[in-house]
mmCIF file of N, CA and C in Angstrom:
data_model
loop_
_atom_site.group_PDB
_atom_site.id
_atom_site.type_symbol
_atom_site.label_atom_id
_atom_site.label_comp_id
_atom_site.label_asym_id
_atom_site.label_seq_id
_atom_site.Cartn_x
_atom_site.Cartn_y
_atom_site.Cartn_z
ATOM 1 N N UNK C 1 0.842 -1.177 0.000
ATOM 2 C CA UNK C 1 0.000 0.000 0.000
ATOM 3 C C UNK C 1 0.889 1.242 0.000
ATOM 4 N N UNK C 2 0.595 2.144 -0.904
ATOM 5 C CA UNK C 2 1.361 3.385 -0.980
ATOM 6 C C UNK C 2 0.740 4.433 -0.071
ATOM 7 N N UNK C 3 1.593 5.233 0.536
ATOM 8 C CA UNK C 3 1.106 6.339 1.347
ATOM 9 C C UNK C 3 0.746 7.495 0.433
ATOM 10 N N UNK C 4 -0.371 8.128 0.744
ATOM 11 C CA UNK C 4 -0.799 9.324 0.026
ATOM 12 C C UNK C 4 -1.224 10.359 1.060
ATOM 13 N N UNK C 5 -1.331 11.608 0.655
ATOM 14 C CA UNK C 5 -1.765 12.631 1.611
ATOM 15 C C UNK C 5 -3.122 12.335 2.237
ATOM 16 N N UNK C 6 -4.037 11.745 1.485
ATOM 17 C CA UNK C 6 -5.341 11.429 2.060
ATOM 18 C C UNK C 6 -5.248 10.303 3.088
ATOM 19 N N UNK C 7 -4.341 9.343 2.877
ATOM 20 C CA UNK C 7 -4.127 8.288 3.882
ATOM 21 C C UNK C 7 -3.562 8.884 5.164
ATOM 22 N N UNK C 8 -2.600 9.779 5.020
ATOM 23 C CA UNK C 8 -1.986 10.414 6.177
ATOM 24 C C UNK C 8 -3.002 11.278 6.917
ATOM 25 N N UNK C 9 -3.811 12.042 6.157
ATOM 26 C CA UNK C 9 -4.844 12.882 6.770
ATOM 27 C C UNK C 9 -5.873 12.020 7.500
ATOM 28 N N UNK C 10 -6.252 10.898 6.913
ATOM 29 C CA UNK C 10 -7.207 10.001 7.564
ATOM 30 C C UNK C 10 -6.641 9.427 8.856
ATOM 31 N N UNK C 11 -5.371 9.029 8.829
ATOM 32 C CA UNK C 11 -4.741 8.483 10.035
ATOM 33 C C UNK C 11 -4.663 9.537 11.141
ATOM 34 N N UNK C 12 -4.312 10.762 10.768
ATOM 35 C CA UNK C 12 -4.263 11.840 11.765
ATOM 36 C C UNK C 12 -5.649 12.139 12.316
ATOM 37 N N UNK C 13 -6.652 12.116 11.459
ATOM 38 C CA UNK C 13 -8.025 12.358 11.880
ATOM 39 C C UNK C 13 -8.501 11.278 12.854
ATOM 40 N N UNK C 14 -8.183 10.032 12.561
ATOM 41 C CA UNK C 14 -8.561 8.935 13.458
ATOM 42 C C UNK C 14 -7.869 9.087 14.812
ATOM 43 N N UNK C 15 -6.567 9.376 14.797
ATOM 44 C CA UNK C 15 -5.836 9.524 16.055
ATOM 45 C C UNK C 15 -6.391 10.682 16.877
ATOM 46 N N UNK C 16 -6.630 11.809 16.230
ATOM 47 C CA UNK C 16 -7.182 12.972 16.935
ATOM 48 C C UNK C 16 -8.566 12.666 17.502
ATOM 49 N N UNK C 17 -9.410 12.029 16.711
ATOM 50 C CA UNK C 17 -10.773 11.744 17.144
ATOM 51 C C UNK C 17 -10.788 10.791 18.338
ATOM 52 N N UNK C 18 -9.970 9.764 18.293
ATOM 53 C CA UNK C 18 -9.936 8.782 19.386
ATOM 54 C C UNK C 18 -9.397 9.406 20.669
ATOM 55 N N UNK C 19 -8.403 10.270 20.557
ATOM 56 C CA UNK C 19 -7.802 10.871 21.746
ATOM 57 C C UNK C 19 -8.680 11.977 22.333
ATOM 58 N N UNK C 20 -9.216 12.850 21.506
ATOM 59 C CA UNK C 20 -9.896 14.046 21.984
ATOM 60 C C UNK C 20 -11.403 13.902 22.160
ATOM 61 N N UNK C 21 -12.070 13.170 21.298
ATOM 62 C CA UNK C 21 -13.534 13.176 21.284
ATOM 63 C C UNK C 21 -14.186 12.606 22.542
ATOM 64 N N UNK C 22 -13.749 11.483 23.098
ATOM 65 C CA UNK C 22 -14.451 10.965 24.274
ATOM 66 C C UNK C 22 -14.348 11.873 25.500
ATOM 67 N N UNK C 23 -13.321 12.705 25.589
ATOM 68 C CA UNK C 23 -13.118 13.559 26.754
ATOM 69 C C UNK C 23 -13.810 14.913 26.644
ATOM 70 N N UNK C 24 -14.389 15.207 25.502
ATOM 71 C CA UNK C 24 -14.955 16.525 25.258
ATOM 72 C C UNK C 24 -16.477 16.463 25.313
ATOM 73 N N UNK C 25 -17.085 17.321 26.141
ATOM 74 C CA UNK C 25 -18.547 17.329 26.214
ATOM 75 C C UNK C 25 -19.152 17.894 24.943
ATOM 76 N N UNK C 26 -18.483 18.850 24.322
ATOM 77 C CA UNK C 26 -18.966 19.433 23.075
ATOM 78 C C UNK C 26 -18.064 18.944 21.946
ATOM 79 N N UNK C 27 -18.366 17.785 21.416
ATOM 80 C CA UNK C 27 -17.534 17.160 20.402
ATOM 81 C C UNK C 27 -17.705 17.851 19.052
ATOM 82 N N UNK C 28 -16.633 17.842 18.264
ATOM 83 C CA UNK C 28 -16.671 18.443 16.942
ATOM 84 C C UNK C 28 -17.477 17.582 15.973
ATOM 85 N N UNK C 29 -17.318 16.266 16.053
ATOM 86 C CA UNK C 29 -18.029 15.330 15.196
ATOM 87 C C UNK C 29 -18.806 14.340 16.038
ATOM 88 N N UNK C 30 -19.909 13.844 15.497
ATOM 89 C CA UNK C 30 -20.558 12.675 16.080
ATOM 90 C C UNK C 30 -19.877 11.454 15.460
ATOM 91 N N UNK C 31 -20.133 10.295 16.007
ATOM 92 C CA UNK C 31 -19.538 9.079 15.443
ATOM 93 C C UNK C 31 -19.988 8.860 14.008
ATOM 94 N N UNK C 32 -21.265 9.114 13.731
ATOM 95 C CA UNK C 32 -21.788 8.928 12.376
ATOM 96 C C UNK C 32 -21.123 9.860 11.377
ATOM 97 N N UNK C 33 -20.969 11.135 11.743
ATOM 98 C CA UNK C 33 -20.318 12.101 10.859
ATOM 99 C C UNK C 33 -18.850 11.745 10.652
ATOM 100 N N UNK C 34 -18.207 11.246 11.696
ATOM 101 C CA UNK C 34 -16.802 10.855 11.601
ATOM 102 C C UNK C 34 -16.630 9.684 10.633
ATOM 103 N N UNK C 35 -17.477 8.681 10.747
ATOM 104 C CA UNK C 35 -17.391 7.516 9.855
ATOM 105 C C UNK C 35 -17.707 7.919 8.422
ATOM 106 N N UNK C 36 -18.693 8.800 8.243
ATOM 107 C CA UNK C 36 -19.029 9.291 6.909
ATOM 108 C C UNK C 36 -17.847 10.038 6.299
ATOM 109 N N UNK C 37 -17.178 10.869 7.092
ATOM 110 C CA UNK C 37 -16.011 11.604 6.605
ATOM 111 C C UNK C 37 -14.896 10.646 6.187
ATOM 112 N N UNK C 38 -14.650 9.618 6.963
ATOM 113 C CA UNK C 38 -13.613 8.647 6.594
ATOM 114 C C UNK C 38 -13.981 7.893 5.333
ATOM 115 N N UNK C 39 -15.254 7.552 5.166
ATOM 116 C CA UNK C 39 -15.689 6.880 3.933
ATOM 117 C C UNK C 39 -15.512 7.794 2.719
ATOM 118 N N UNK C 40 -15.850 9.062 2.873
ATOM 119 C CA UNK C 40 -15.675 10.015 1.773
ATOM 120 C C UNK C 40 -14.199 10.151 1.418
ATOM 121 N N UNK C 41 -13.327 10.256 2.426
ATOM 122 C CA UNK C 41 -11.890 10.348 2.159
ATOM 123 C C UNK C 41 -11.359 9.095 1.464
ATOM 124 N N UNK C 42 -11.866 7.935 1.844
ATOM 125 C CA UNK C 42 -11.447 6.684 1.211
ATOM 126 C C UNK C 42 -11.870 6.633 -0.247
ATOM 127 N N UNK C 43 -13.111 7.009 -0.517
ATOM 128 C CA UNK C 43 -13.609 7.000 -1.901
ATOM 129 C C UNK C 43 -12.825 8.000 -2.753
ATOM 130 N N UNK C 44 -12.565 9.183 -2.225
ATOM 131 C CA UNK C 44 -11.810 10.185 -2.979
ATOM 132 C C UNK C 44 -10.388 9.697 -3.246
ATOM 133 N N UNK C 45 -9.777 9.030 -2.267
ATOM 134 C CA UNK C 45 -8.435 8.478 -2.455
ATOM 135 C C UNK C 45 -8.440 7.438 -3.566
ATOM 136 N N UNK C 46 -9.436 6.576 -3.594
ATOM 137 C CA UNK C 46 -9.539 5.549 -4.645
ATOM 138 C C UNK C 46 -9.735 6.206 -6.008
ATOM 139 N N UNK C 47 -10.569 7.241 -6.066
ATOM 140 C CA UNK C 47 -10.790 7.950 -7.328
ATOM 141 C C UNK C 47 -9.491 8.570 -7.829
ATOM 142 N N UNK C 48 -8.724 9.208 -6.934
ATOM 143 C CA UNK C 48 -7.441 9.774 -7.334
ATOM 144 C C UNK C 48 -6.501 8.684 -7.838
ATOM 145 N N UNK C 49 -6.474 7.537 -7.188
ATOM 146 C CA UNK C 49 -5.576 6.451 -7.607
ATOM 147 C C UNK C 49 -5.962 5.909 -8.979
ATOM 148 N N UNK C 50 -7.257 5.868 -9.285
ATOM 149 C CA UNK C 50 -7.701 5.331 -10.568
ATOM 150 C C UNK C 50 -7.427 6.315 -11.709
ATOM 151 N N UNK C 51 -7.714 7.590 -11.482
ATOM 152 C CA UNK C 51 -7.619 8.570 -12.565
ATOM 153 C C UNK C 51 -6.234 9.194 -12.716
ATOM 154 N N UNK C 52 -5.423 9.196 -11.678
ATOM 155 C CA UNK C 52 -4.094 9.808 -11.750
ATOM 156 C C UNK C 52 -3.063 8.701 -11.547
ATOM 157 N N UNK C 53 -2.387 8.347 -12.614
ATOM 158 C CA UNK C 53 -1.447 7.228 -12.535
ATOM 159 C C UNK C 53 -0.083 7.590 -11.949
ATOM 160 N N UNK C 54 0.572 8.673 -12.373
ATOM 161 C CA UNK C 54 1.899 8.973 -11.803
ATOM 162 C C UNK C 54 1.800 9.325 -10.313
ATOM 163 N N UNK C 55 2.645 8.704 -9.531
ATOM 164 C CA UNK C 55 2.593 8.874 -8.073
ATOM 165 C C UNK C 55 2.877 10.316 -7.650
ATOM 166 N N UNK C 56 3.847 10.978 -8.277
ATOM 167 C CA UNK C 56 4.201 12.346 -7.901
ATOM 168 C C UNK C 56 3.036 13.297 -8.194
ATOM 169 N N UNK C 57 2.372 13.102 -9.318
ATOM 170 C CA UNK C 57 1.235 13.953 -9.675
ATOM 171 C C UNK C 57 0.065 13.713 -8.716
ATOM 172 N N UNK C 58 -0.130 12.458 -8.311
ATOM 173 C CA UNK C 58 -1.207 12.143 -7.376
ATOM 174 C C UNK C 58 -0.958 12.845 -6.037
ATOM 175 N N UNK C 59 0.276 12.860 -5.578
ATOM 176 C CA UNK C 59 0.604 13.541 -4.321
ATOM 177 C C UNK C 59 0.278 15.016 -4.413
ATOM 178 N N UNK C 60 0.665 15.647 -5.508
ATOM 179 C CA UNK C 60 0.404 17.081 -5.667
ATOM 180 C C UNK C 60 -1.098 17.370 -5.721
ATOM 181 N N UNK C 61 -1.843 16.565 -6.462
ATOM 182 C CA UNK C 61 -3.283 16.781 -6.561
ATOM 183 C C UNK C 61 -3.979 16.542 -5.223
ATOM 184 N N UNK C 62 -3.577 15.525 -4.498
ATOM 185 C CA UNK C 62 -4.207 15.254 -3.202
ATOM 186 C C UNK C 62 -3.843 16.326 -2.182
ATOM 187 N N UNK C 63 -2.620 16.802 -2.199
ATOM 188 C CA UNK C 63 -2.250 17.902 -1.302
ATOM 189 C C UNK C 63 -3.044 19.161 -1.638
ATOM 190 N N UNK C 64 -3.207 19.432 -2.930
ATOM 191 C CA UNK C 64 -4.002 20.590 -3.344
ATOM 192 C C UNK C 64 -5.453 20.420 -2.906
ATOM 193 N N UNK C 65 -5.988 19.214 -3.023
ATOM 194 C CA UNK C 65 -7.352 18.941 -2.587
ATOM 195 C C UNK C 65 -7.500 19.187 -1.085
ATOM 196 N N UNK C 66 -6.548 18.704 -0.297
ATOM 197 C CA UNK C 66 -6.604 18.900 1.155
ATOM 198 C C UNK C 66 -6.515 20.379 1.529
ATOM 199 N N UNK C 67 -5.679 21.129 0.832
ATOM 200 C CA UNK C 67 -5.570 22.566 1.110
ATOM 201 C C UNK C 67 -6.875 23.275 0.779
ATOM 202 N N UNK C 68 -7.469 22.944 -0.365
ATOM 203 C CA UNK C 68 -8.746 23.559 -0.754
ATOM 204 C C UNK C 68 -9.841 23.226 0.254
ATOM 205 N N UNK C 69 -9.894 21.979 0.706
ATOM 206 C CA UNK C 69 -10.906 21.585 1.699
ATOM 207 C C UNK C 69 -10.683 22.325 3.016
ATOM 208 N N UNK C 70 -9.437 22.439 3.461
ATOM 209 C CA UNK C 70 -9.149 23.146 4.723
ATOM 210 C C UNK C 70 -9.510 24.620 4.631
ATOM 211 N N UNK C 71 -9.143 25.261 3.533
ATOM 212 C CA UNK C 71 -9.459 26.683 3.368
ATOM 213 C C UNK C 71 -10.965 26.893 3.291
ATOM 214 N N UNK C 72 -11.659 26.045 2.545
ATOM 215 C CA UNK C 72 -13.108 26.144 2.434
ATOM 216 C C UNK C 72 -13.771 25.921 3.797
ATOM 217 N N UNK C 73 -13.286 24.961 4.548
ATOM 218 C CA UNK C 73 -13.844 24.697 5.875
ATOM 219 C C UNK C 73 -13.653 25.902 6.798
ATOM 220 N N UNK C 74 -12.479 26.518 6.761
ATOM 221 C CA UNK C 74 -12.226 27.694 7.570
ATOM 222 C C UNK C 74 -13.120 28.865 7.159
ATOM 223 N N UNK C 75 -13.302 29.050 5.867
ATOM 224 C CA UNK C 75 -14.182 30.126 5.390
ATOM 225 C C UNK C 75 -15.608 29.897 5.852
ATOM 226 N N UNK C 76 -16.102 28.670 5.741
ATOM 227 C CA UNK C 76 -17.466 28.353 6.177
ATOM 228 C C UNK C 76 -17.591 28.540 7.675
ATOM 229 N N UNK C 77 -16.592 28.104 8.436
ATOM 230 C CA UNK C 77 -16.643 28.237 9.897
ATOM 231 C C UNK C 77 -16.653 29.702 10.324
ATOM 232 N N UNK C 78 -15.830 30.519 9.698
ATOM 233 C CA UNK C 78 -15.773 31.934 10.049
ATOM 234 C C UNK C 78 -17.044 32.656 9.625
ATOM 235 N N UNK C 79 -17.554 32.310 8.468
ATOM 236 C CA UNK C 79 -18.740 32.978 7.946
ATOM 237 C C UNK C 79 -20.002 32.615 8.722
ATOM 238 N N UNK C 80 -20.182 31.332 9.012
ATOM 239 C CA UNK C 80 -21.421 30.870 9.636
ATOM 240 C C UNK C 80 -21.271 30.533 11.109
ATOM 241 N N UNK C 81 -20.076 30.602 11.650
ATOM 242 C CA UNK C 81 -19.848 30.190 13.025
ATOM 243 C C UNK C 81 -19.844 31.252 13.996
#
């Protein structure tokens, strides 16, 4: 199995969720939303692997995707939060 940015992001998300979520009364995610997010990340990773063959290009596209998602999430949080 090759490491990709989405695999690394998923692993970090799982570690953060397991460590922080049970101790927090106001959790960021519910279990259902967390599992849905991991499924979406898995499907997107598979789509990138199928459509982008060169490994270096896949890394760049997945990193760009993660940056766009993070920036969009921050904009939505600031605007509506």
